mmCIF file of C-alpha atoms in Angstrom:
data_model
loop_
_atom_site.group_PDB
_atom_site.id
_atom_site.type_symbol
_atom_site.label_atom_id
_atom_site.label_comp_id
_atom_site.label_asym_id
_atom_site.label_seq_id
_atom_site.Cartn_x
_atom_site.Cartn_y
_atom_site.Cartn_z
ATOM 1 C CA MET A 1 102.198 34.367 139.784
ATOM 2 C CA LEU A 2 99.881 37.129 140.531
ATOM 3 C CA PRO A 3 100.645 40.493 138.908
ATOM 4 C CA THR A 4 102.246 43.154 141.121
ATOM 5 C CA PRO A 5 99.678 45.787 141.944
ATOM 6 C CA ALA A 6 100.285 49.344 140.874
ATOM 7 C CA PRO A 7 101.885 51.384 143.691
ATOM 8 C CA LYS A 8 99.298 53.598 145.275
ATOM 9 C CA PHE A 9 100.394 57.390 145.549
ATOM 10 C CA ARG A 10 100.028 59.646 148.484
ATOM 11 C CA TYR A 11 100.211 63.384 147.835
ATOM 12 C CA TYR A 12 100.827 66.314 150.415
ATOM 13 C CA ASP A 13 100.693 69.988 150.456
ATOM 14 C CA ALA A 14 104.410 70.666 149.999
ATOM 15 C CA VAL A 15 104.131 74.382 150.357
ATOM 16 C CA ALA A 16 101.975 74.356 153.313
ATOM 17 C CA TYR A 17 104.196 72.001 154.905
ATOM 18 C CA LYS A 18 107.181 73.829 154.434
ATOM 19 C CA ARG A 19 105.540 77.060 155.608
ATOM 20 C CA ALA A 20 104.440 75.448 158.679
ATOM 21 C CA GLN A 21 108.038 74.034 159.189
ATOM 22 C CA ARG A 22 109.464 77.423 159.217
ATOM 23 C CA GLY A 23 106.981 78.497 161.881
ATOM 24 C CA ARG A 24 107.885 75.348 163.901
ATOM 25 C CA SER A 25 111.134 77.046 164.896
ATOM 26 C CA VAL A 26 109.154 79.766 166.368
ATOM 27 C CA ALA A 27 106.972 77.397 168.261
ATOM 28 C CA TYR A 28 110.010 75.419 169.540
ATOM 29 C CA THR A 29 111.676 78.694 170.895
ATOM 30 C CA ASP A 30 108.534 79.731 172.784
ATOM 31 C CA PHE A 31 108.619 76.319 174.267
ATOM 32 C CA LEU A 32 112.425 76.731 175.590
ATOM 33 C CA ARG A 33 111.343 80.085 176.970
ATOM 34 C CA THR A 34 107.831 79.211 178.504
ATOM 35 C CA GLY A 35 107.739 75.597 178.908
ATOM 36 C CA LYS A 36 104.497 75.399 176.801
ATOM 37 C CA LEU A 37 103.714 73.869 173.464
ATOM 38 C CA GLU A 38 100.506 74.699 172.185
ATOM 39 C CA ARG A 39 98.436 71.860 170.436
ATOM 40 C CA ARG A 40 97.500 74.113 167.630
ATOM 41 C CA GLU A 41 101.187 74.760 166.829
ATOM 42 C CA TRP A 42 101.915 71.077 166.724
ATOM 43 C CA ASN A 43 98.927 70.263 164.385
ATOM 44 C CA GLU A 44 100.177 72.872 161.940
ATOM 45 C CA THR A 45 103.338 71.362 161.388
ATOM 46 C CA GLU A 46 101.686 67.950 160.409
ATOM 47 C CA LYS A 47 101.392 67.137 156.686
ATOM 48 C CA ARG A 48 98.049 67.511 155.053
ATOM 49 C CA TYR A 49 97.594 64.775 152.579
ATOM 50 C CA LEU A 50 95.641 65.663 149.434
ATOM 51 C CA THR A 51 92.845 63.787 147.803
ATOM 52 C CA TYR A 52 93.156 62.637 144.032
ATOM 53 C CA ARG A 53 90.724 64.975 143.172
ATOM 54 C CA GLU A 54 92.705 67.948 144.481
ATOM 55 C CA VAL A 55 95.972 67.011 142.801
ATOM 56 C CA ALA A 56 94.165 66.301 139.500
ATOM 57 C CA ASP A 57 92.493 69.792 139.862
ATOM 58 C CA ALA A 58 96.002 71.321 140.668
ATOM 59 C CA THR A 59 97.624 69.566 137.816
ATOM 60 C CA GLY A 60 94.779 70.384 135.488
ATOM 61 C CA ARG A 61 95.461 74.117 136.148
ATOM 62 C CA THR A 62 98.957 73.923 135.455
ATOM 63 C CA LEU A 63 98.544 71.943 132.205
ATOM 64 C CA GLU A 64 96.087 74.586 130.851
ATOM 65 C CA GLN A 65 98.308 77.521 131.741
ATOM 66 C CA ALA A 66 101.384 75.631 129.928
ATOM 67 C CA GLY A 67 98.943 75.012 127.025
ATOM 68 C CA THR A 68 97.752 78.663 126.827
ATOM 69 C CA VAL A 69 101.685 79.705 126.796
ATOM 70 C CA THR A 70 102.544 77.200 124.143
ATOM 71 C CA HIS A 71 99.316 78.197 121.855
ATOM 72 C CA ASP A 72 100.254 81.959 122.096
ATOM 73 C CA ARG A 73 103.911 81.070 121.006
ATOM 74 C CA ILE A 74 102.799 79.068 117.995
ATOM 75 C CA ASN A 75 100.462 81.838 116.908
ATOM 76 C CA GLY A 76 103.006 84.559 117.421
ATOM 77 C CA PHE A 77 105.477 83.202 115.022
ATOM 78 C CA HIS A 78 103.996 84.540 111.586
ATOM 79 C CA ARG A 79 100.684 86.236 110.909
ATOM 80 C CA SER A 80 99.873 83.677 107.924
ATOM 81 C CA ILE A 81 99.731 81.031 110.629
ATOM 82 C CA ARG A 82 96.792 80.898 112.998
ATOM 83 C CA PHE A 83 95.660 78.176 115.120
ATOM 84 C CA PRO A 84 92.533 77.927 116.919
ATOM 85 C CA LYS A 85 92.793 77.749 120.564
ATOM 86 C CA LEU A 86 91.172 74.742 122.043
ATOM 87 C CA ILE A 87 92.454 73.954 125.504
ATOM 88 C CA PHE A 88 91.386 71.148 127.584
ATOM 89 C CA HIS A 89 93.069 68.560 129.743
ATOM 90 C CA ARG A 90 93.017 65.010 131.275
ATOM 91 C CA THR A 91 94.907 63.377 134.011
ATOM 92 C CA LEU A 92 96.041 59.806 134.579
ATOM 93 C CA ALA A 93 93.571 58.110 136.887
ATOM 94 C CA SER A 94 95.944 56.242 139.018
ATOM 95 C CA MET A 95 98.631 59.216 139.016
ATOM 96 C CA PRO A 96 96.935 62.396 139.001
ATOM 97 C CA HIS A 97 100.279 64.552 139.131
ATOM 98 C CA LEU A 98 100.548 63.312 135.639
ATOM 99 C CA GLY A 99 98.460 64.670 132.576
ATOM 100 C CA TYR A 100 98.169 66.030 129.247
ATOM 101 C CA CYS A 101 96.559 69.010 127.611
ATOM 102 C CA HIS A 102 95.079 69.391 124.155
ATOM 103 C CA VAL A 103 96.200 72.716 122.596
ATOM 104 C CA THR A 104 94.693 73.144 119.355
ATOM 105 C CA VAL A 105 93.195 71.505 116.286
ATOM 106 C CA SER A 106 93.785 72.030 112.422
ATOM 107 C CA SER A 107 93.797 70.465 109.129
ATOM 108 C CA THR A 108 96.742 70.212 106.644
ATOM 109 C CA HIS A 109 97.616 68.255 103.425
ATOM 110 C CA LEU A 110 100.050 65.471 103.468
ATOM 111 C CA PRO A 111 101.534 63.216 100.861
ATOM 112 C CA ARG A 112 98.743 60.774 99.798
ATOM 113 C CA HIS A 113 96.427 62.453 102.240
ATOM 114 C CA GLU A 114 94.486 65.396 101.632
ATOM 115 C CA ASP A 115 92.654 67.661 104.182
ATOM 116 C CA VAL A 116 94.012 65.478 107.325
ATOM 117 C CA GLN A 117 92.389 66.650 110.850
ATOM 118 C CA TRP A 118 94.958 66.688 113.394
ATOM 119 C CA SER A 119 95.268 67.575 117.078
ATOM 120 C CA PHE A 120 98.313 68.680 119.119
ATOM 121 C CA TYR A 121 98.812 67.871 122.668
ATOM 122 C CA MET A 122 101.373 68.344 125.359
ATOM 123 C CA ALA A 123 102.072 66.400 128.340
ATOM 124 C CA ASN A 124 104.218 66.818 131.720
ATOM 125 C CA PHE A 125 105.579 62.990 131.317
ATOM 126 C CA TYR A 126 107.064 61.267 128.526
ATOM 127 C CA SER A 127 106.045 57.795 127.238
ATOM 128 C CA GLU A 128 105.840 55.848 123.990
ATOM 129 C CA ILE A 129 102.659 56.195 122.274
ATOM 130 C CA GLY A 130 100.693 52.705 122.321
ATOM 131 C CA GLU A 131 97.154 51.579 120.759
ATOM 132 C CA GLY A 132 93.819 51.374 121.765
ATOM 133 C CA GLU A 133 93.097 51.817 125.308
ATOM 134 C CA ARG A 134 96.911 51.731 126.367
ATOM 135 C CA PHE A 135 97.569 54.886 124.561
ATOM 136 C CA PHE A 136 100.469 55.951 126.695
ATOM 137 C CA ALA A 137 102.670 52.978 126.751
ATOM 138 C CA GLY A 138 105.364 52.913 129.561
ATOM 139 C CA ILE A 139 105.755 56.180 131.125
ATOM 140 C CA SER A 140 109.754 57.169 131.503
ATOM 141 C CA PRO A 141 111.417 59.260 133.877
ATOM 142 C CA LYS A 142 114.176 60.192 131.105
ATOM 143 C CA PHE A 143 112.219 63.292 130.200
ATOM 144 C CA LYS A 144 109.855 65.528 131.806
ATOM 145 C CA ARG A 145 107.350 66.532 129.071
ATOM 146 C CA MET A 146 106.032 65.382 125.725
ATOM 147 C CA TYR A 147 104.613 66.876 122.618
ATOM 148 C CA PHE A 148 102.613 65.136 120.125
ATOM 149 C CA ALA A 149 100.197 65.258 117.149
ATOM 150 C CA VAL A 150 97.882 62.691 115.904
ATOM 151 C CA ALA A 151 95.427 62.577 112.952
ATOM 152 C CA ILE A 152 91.998 62.360 113.713
ATOM 153 C CA SER A 153 88.723 61.291 112.085
ATOM 154 C CA PRO A 154 85.004 61.121 113.284
ATOM 155 C CA SER A 155 84.379 57.585 114.842
ATOM 156 C CA GLU A 156 81.214 55.784 114.562
ATOM 157 C CA ALA A 157 80.129 56.879 117.943
ATOM 158 C CA GLU A 158 78.216 60.096 117.118
ATOM 159 C CA GLY A 159 80.093 63.328 118.306
ATOM 160 C CA ARG A 160 83.344 61.639 118.962
ATOM 161 C CA LEU A 161 86.750 61.737 117.381
ATOM 162 C CA GLU A 162 89.148 58.780 117.177
ATOM 163 C CA ILE A 163 92.768 58.513 115.642
ATOM 164 C CA ASP A 164 93.238 57.790 112.314
ATOM 165 C CA ARG A 165 95.651 55.148 112.075
ATOM 166 C CA LYS A 166 95.926 55.353 108.217
ATOM 167 C CA VAL A 167 97.823 58.490 108.307
ATOM 168 C CA GLY A 168 101.431 59.089 109.456
ATOM 169 C CA ASP A 169 102.934 56.647 111.757
ATOM 170 C CA ASP A 170 99.950 54.763 112.923
ATOM 171 C CA GLY A 171 98.237 58.038 113.081
ATOM 172 C CA ILE A 172 101.032 60.009 114.922
ATOM 173 C CA LEU A 173 102.236 62.882 112.876
ATOM 174 C CA PHE A 174 105.161 63.767 115.433
ATOM 175 C CA HIS A 175 106.235 62.622 118.871
ATOM 176 C CA THR A 176 108.963 64.603 120.688
ATOM 177 C CA HIS A 177 110.273 65.861 124.008
ATOM 178 C CA ASP A 178 111.836 68.730 122.691
ATOM 179 C CA PRO A 179 109.893 71.866 122.668
ATOM 180 C CA ARG A 180 111.578 73.408 119.876
ATOM 181 C CA GLU A 181 111.169 70.462 117.702
ATOM 182 C CA ALA A 182 107.523 70.482 118.683
ATOM 183 C CA MET A 183 107.034 74.397 117.749
ATOM 184 C CA LYS A 184 108.890 73.515 114.265
ATOM 185 C CA SER A 185 106.464 70.424 113.646
ATOM 186 C CA VAL A 186 103.351 72.214 114.715
ATOM 187 C CA LEU A 187 104.256 75.110 112.404
ATOM 188 C CA LEU A 188 105.240 73.063 109.275
ATOM 189 C CA LEU A 189 101.674 71.580 109.600
ATOM 190 C CA GLY A 190 100.100 74.878 109.697
ATOM 191 C CA ALA A 191 102.260 76.621 106.765
ATOM 192 C CA ARG A 192 100.398 76.830 103.582
ATOM 193 C CA ASP A 193 103.332 77.511 101.342
ATOM 194 C CA GLU A 194 106.753 76.185 100.588
ATOM 195 C CA GLU A 195 108.529 79.472 101.086
ATOM 196 C CA LEU A 196 107.391 79.763 104.602
ATOM 197 C CA ARG A 197 107.939 75.874 105.348
ATOM 198 C CA LYS A 198 111.938 76.900 104.418
ATOM 199 C CA ILE A 199 111.896 79.665 107.015
ATOM 200 C CA ILE A 200 110.498 77.293 109.743
ATOM 201 C CA ARG A 201 112.843 74.596 108.782
ATOM 202 C CA THR A 202 115.679 76.925 109.757
ATOM 203 C CA ILE A 203 114.436 77.570 113.239
#
């Protein structure tokens, strides 16, 4: 049996369409009064479908705005915990309304691992974390967001990084849909002493 092809999504400008629908009642009133309906008014009520690039661009802007807000929040917790701001995003090729945003990168000491480099991400969807090219395995409608951090190390390809699968749970340091739990996890990774970690665990 041949595999079922992935659904092809179509996107339209919902804001412009709703605005046009509000104007449509005015055009209909004019038609009842004059018996004339301008073609221009008819066209304005039609849906304008967006290209995947337009959808991806809009998604990217939203993701990076959310990433900036998240970075400000974690950096505002305590003056001794400061993370660099490194915001960039990627959208899913076949579903450009979905994507993820890199927020920050840092290093920490973990049991049996010293000076672990890691990156923190957020996404506007939830999925299990897979391996290899299928990093996002099975997107779930159960939750609308996801936060995760992965250990990273230099790859054989010059100038690239890859997930360090020897650290954590196959490279994953934490993975959650809960923003409070995500903030706590990031702060624990950034805390440099046990007293501060005790405070963070109470939030």
